Structure formats: structure tokens, C-alpha cells
């Protein structure tokens, strides 16, 4: 079983080398490690989000077999707020499989209105 630091390292490498994020770093957040960084600017002209390359995203690495509860997610939001000084509107779960595959899921703090297609 991989440690929190090893999972964060796998997510870090995936974000930097495959997804081309910038300013990526691994930070200790409470008892766990998270990854933070800036995604590349959107190239889709239909993307209506007001995201810029300066927006920092927080990625929480977890194993595919990990059960993630609402209580755990809430504690992650609170730990990021305590560590970084601000509570993010969303976090991203970086779900790592045993073969090294990483899948990302957005988790919002509260109810989020769906995007228009």
C-alpha cells in the first residue's frame, strides 16, 4: 500500500508531465499530503468558466480502493483552509489505480450549479 506522500508523488508527476500543469508542488496538509498547482489555460472556446492560469487548484491523492465519505471531504476542505489560509470552492480527487493510472474528479464545497452545454 502506498503512503500519502508516495500517492502525492504519482499525482504530481501525472500533472506535470501528462497534463502540463505549472507551479505544481506537494504540500503537507494536516496528516496527509496534497498537490497544488495551476492547470494550463483552457483551449476550448466554448468553455464558459472564468478560469485563468493563475487559479490554484488543490488535488487530494487517494487510492482507487479508498472509501471517501462526506466527513473526510469536509475535513480536507477545513485542513486546506487551515494550511493555506483560504477555503477552496472545490478540490480535485486524484484517484490512483495500482497500474499508475490517475483519474480526476471535481468535488465542490456545497451545491454547484451545472455547467451549460
PDB file of C-alpha atoms in Angstrom, residues 4-117:
ATOM      1  CA  UNK A   4       0.123   9.566   1.260  1.00  0.00           C
ATOM      2  CA  UNK A   5       3.475  11.052   0.208  1.00  0.00           C
ATOM      3  CA  UNK A   6       4.007   8.388  -2.497  1.00  0.00           C
ATOM      4  CA  UNK A   7       0.472   8.906  -3.857  1.00  0.00           C
ATOM      5  CA  UNK A   8       1.092  12.656  -3.973  1.00  0.00           C
ATOM      6  CA  UNK A   9       4.305  11.988  -5.916  1.00  0.00           C
ATOM      7  CA  UNK A  10       2.444   9.934  -8.535  1.00  0.00           C
ATOM      8  CA  UNK A  11      -0.225  12.625  -8.936  1.00  0.00           C
ATOM      9  CA  UNK A  12       2.492  15.304  -9.105  1.00  0.00           C
ATOM     10  CA  UNK A  13       4.273  13.508 -11.967  1.00  0.00           C
ATOM     11  CA  UNK A  14       0.990  12.959 -13.828  1.00  0.00           C
ATOM     12  CA  UNK A  15       0.014  16.629 -13.564  1.00  0.00           C
ATOM     13  CA  UNK A  16       3.429  17.951 -14.604  1.00  0.00           C
ATOM     14  CA  UNK A  17       4.335  15.539 -17.408  1.00  0.00           C
ATOM     15  CA  UNK A  18       0.989  14.398 -18.820  1.00  0.00           C
ATOM     16  CA  UNK A  19      -1.452  17.209 -18.055  1.00  0.00           C
ATOM     17  CA  UNK A  20       1.139  20.019 -18.375  1.00  0.00           C
ATOM     18  CA  UNK A  21       0.216  21.900 -15.199  1.00  0.00           C
ATOM     19  CA  UNK A  22       2.579  24.580 -13.903  1.00  0.00           C
ATOM     20  CA  UNK A  23       3.602  25.670 -10.424  1.00  0.00           C
ATOM     21  CA  UNK A  24       2.876  22.180  -9.108  1.00  0.00           C
ATOM     22  CA  UNK A  25       4.042  21.340  -5.593  1.00  0.00           C
ATOM     23  CA  UNK A  26       3.370  18.765  -2.917  1.00  0.00           C
ATOM     24  CA  UNK A  27       2.390  20.264   0.443  1.00  0.00           C
ATOM     25  CA  UNK A  28       1.670  18.725   3.811  1.00  0.00           C
ATOM     26  CA  UNK A  29      -1.906  19.390   4.875  1.00  0.00           C
ATOM     27  CA  UNK A  30      -2.629  18.041   8.332  1.00  0.00           C
ATOM     28  CA  UNK A  31      -1.606  14.377   8.385  1.00  0.00           C
ATOM     29  CA  UNK A  32      -1.810  13.978   4.612  1.00  0.00           C
ATOM     30  CA  UNK A  33      -0.051  15.326   1.540  1.00  0.00           C
ATOM     31  CA  UNK A  34      -1.908  17.214  -1.172  1.00  0.00           C
ATOM     32  CA  UNK A  35      -0.800  18.565  -4.518  1.00  0.00           C
ATOM     33  CA  UNK A  36      -1.464  22.113  -5.615  1.00  0.00           C
ATOM     34  CA  UNK A  37      -0.849  23.800  -8.926  1.00  0.00           C
ATOM     35  CA  UNK A  38      -2.247  25.709 -11.868  1.00  0.00           C
ATOM     36  CA  UNK A  39      -3.876  23.925 -14.803  1.00  0.00           C
ATOM     37  CA  UNK A  40      -2.969  25.019 -18.322  1.00  0.00           C
ATOM     38  CA  UNK A  41      -5.263  27.650 -19.848  1.00  0.00           C
ATOM     39  CA  UNK A  42      -8.372  26.193 -21.477  1.00  0.00           C
ATOM     40  CA  UNK A  43      -8.131  25.873 -25.249  1.00  0.00           C
ATOM     41  CA  UNK A  44     -11.857  25.234 -25.731  1.00  0.00           C
ATOM     42  CA  UNK A  45     -13.553  28.405 -26.998  1.00  0.00           C
ATOM     43  CA  UNK A  46     -16.905  27.129 -25.653  1.00  0.00           C
ATOM     44  CA  UNK A  47     -15.555  26.860 -22.121  1.00  0.00           C
ATOM     45  CA  UNK A  48     -17.544  29.413 -20.129  1.00  0.00           C
ATOM     46  CA  UNK A  49     -15.603  29.093 -16.885  1.00  0.00           C
ATOM     47  CA  UNK A  50     -13.642  32.145 -15.860  1.00  0.00           C
ATOM     48  CA  UNK A  51     -10.529  30.133 -15.108  1.00  0.00           C
ATOM     49  CA  UNK A  52      -7.141  31.700 -15.562  1.00  0.00           C
ATOM     50  CA  UNK A  53      -3.709  30.149 -15.408  1.00  0.00           C
ATOM     51  CA  UNK A  54      -3.249  31.878 -12.006  1.00  0.00           C
ATOM     52  CA  UNK A  55      -6.053  29.842 -10.349  1.00  0.00           C
ATOM     53  CA  UNK A  56      -4.546  27.388  -7.890  1.00  0.00           C
ATOM     54  CA  UNK A  57      -6.233  24.003  -7.708  1.00  0.00           C
ATOM     55  CA  UNK A  58      -5.888  21.535  -4.829  1.00  0.00           C
ATOM     56  CA  UNK A  59      -5.633  17.829  -5.633  1.00  0.00           C
ATOM     57  CA  UNK A  60      -6.160  15.172  -2.963  1.00  0.00           C
ATOM     58  CA  UNK A  61      -4.460  11.884  -3.912  1.00  0.00           C
ATOM     59  CA  UNK A  62      -6.371   8.719  -2.952  1.00  0.00           C
ATOM     60  CA  UNK A  63      -6.125   5.069  -3.896  1.00  0.00           C
ATOM     61  CA  UNK A  64      -8.893   3.656  -6.044  1.00  0.00           C
ATOM     62  CA  UNK A  65      -9.851   1.289  -3.220  1.00  0.00           C
ATOM     63  CA  UNK A  66     -10.217   4.097  -0.645  1.00  0.00           C
ATOM     64  CA  UNK A  67     -13.706   4.804   0.672  1.00  0.00           C
ATOM     65  CA  UNK A  68     -14.178   8.577   0.714  1.00  0.00           C
ATOM     66  CA  UNK A  69     -17.001   9.866   2.925  1.00  0.00           C
ATOM     67  CA  UNK A  70     -18.560  13.313   3.155  1.00  0.00           C
ATOM     68  CA  UNK A  71     -16.926  13.701   6.568  1.00  0.00           C
ATOM     69  CA  UNK A  72     -13.489  13.030   5.058  1.00  0.00           C
ATOM     70  CA  UNK A  73     -14.120  15.521   2.243  1.00  0.00           C
ATOM     71  CA  UNK A  74     -15.244  18.176   4.717  1.00  0.00           C
ATOM     72  CA  UNK A  75     -12.109  17.628   6.804  1.00  0.00           C
ATOM     73  CA  UNK A  76      -9.972  18.083   3.667  1.00  0.00           C
ATOM     74  CA  UNK A  77     -11.634  21.441   2.920  1.00  0.00           C
ATOM     75  CA  UNK A  78     -11.024  22.519   6.534  1.00  0.00           C
ATOM     76  CA  UNK A  79      -7.395  21.306   6.519  1.00  0.00           C
ATOM     77  CA  UNK A  80      -6.663  23.240   3.319  1.00  0.00           C
ATOM     78  CA  UNK A  81      -8.226  26.344   4.853  1.00  0.00           C
ATOM     79  CA  UNK A  82      -6.085  25.946   7.993  1.00  0.00           C
ATOM     80  CA  UNK A  83      -2.895  25.333   5.977  1.00  0.00           C
ATOM     81  CA  UNK A  84      -3.336  27.749   3.067  1.00  0.00           C
ATOM     82  CA  UNK A  85      -5.401  30.478   4.763  1.00  0.00           C
ATOM     83  CA  UNK A  86      -8.372  30.202   2.406  1.00  0.00           C
ATOM     84  CA  UNK A  87     -11.103  27.654   1.837  1.00  0.00           C
ATOM     85  CA  UNK A  88     -11.221  26.471  -1.774  1.00  0.00           C
ATOM     86  CA  UNK A  89     -14.537  26.339  -3.623  1.00  0.00           C
ATOM     87  CA  UNK A  90     -13.571  22.911  -4.920  1.00  0.00           C
ATOM     88  CA  UNK A  91     -10.970  20.233  -4.568  1.00  0.00           C
ATOM     89  CA  UNK A  92      -9.996  17.555  -7.037  1.00  0.00           C
ATOM     90  CA  UNK A  93      -9.710  13.908  -6.077  1.00  0.00           C
ATOM     91  CA  UNK A  94      -6.713  12.366  -7.825  1.00  0.00           C
ATOM     92  CA  UNK A  95      -7.700   8.692  -7.816  1.00  0.00           C
ATOM     93  CA  UNK A  96      -4.682   6.444  -8.374  1.00  0.00           C
ATOM     94  CA  UNK A  97      -5.007   2.827  -9.570  1.00  0.00           C
ATOM     95  CA  UNK A  98      -2.397   0.125  -8.927  1.00  0.00           C
ATOM     96  CA  UNK A  99      -1.190   0.376 -12.544  1.00  0.00           C
ATOM     97  CA  UNK A 100      -0.374   4.082 -12.110  1.00  0.00           C
ATOM     98  CA  UNK A 101      -3.452   5.415 -13.909  1.00  0.00           C
ATOM     99  CA  UNK A 102      -4.754   8.657 -12.389  1.00  0.00           C
ATOM    100  CA  UNK A 103      -8.359   9.836 -12.801  1.00  0.00           C
ATOM    101  CA  UNK A 104      -9.532  13.229 -11.555  1.00  0.00           C
ATOM    102  CA  UNK A 105     -12.932  14.136 -10.081  1.00  0.00           C
ATOM    103  CA  UNK A 106     -14.042  17.612  -9.043  1.00  0.00           C
ATOM    104  CA  UNK A 107     -15.632  17.894  -5.605  1.00  0.00           C
ATOM    105  CA  UNK A 108     -17.317  21.210  -4.781  1.00  0.00           C
ATOM    106  CA  UNK A 109     -17.871  22.615  -1.311  1.00  0.00           C
ATOM    107  CA  UNK A 110     -21.656  22.732  -1.277  1.00  0.00           C
ATOM    108  CA  UNK A 111     -24.103  22.659  -4.150  1.00  0.00           C
ATOM    109  CA  UNK A 112     -22.790  23.732  -7.550  1.00  0.00           C
ATOM    110  CA  UNK A 113     -24.983  24.783 -10.451  1.00  0.00           C
ATOM    111  CA  UNK A 114     -24.383  22.532 -13.507  1.00  0.00           C
ATOM    112  CA  UNK A 115     -22.493  23.942 -16.494  1.00  0.00           C
ATOM    113  CA  UNK A 116     -24.456  24.884 -19.600  1.00  0.00           C
ATOM    114  CA  UNK A 117     -23.637  22.714 -22.614  1.00  0.00           C
TER     115      UNK A 117
END
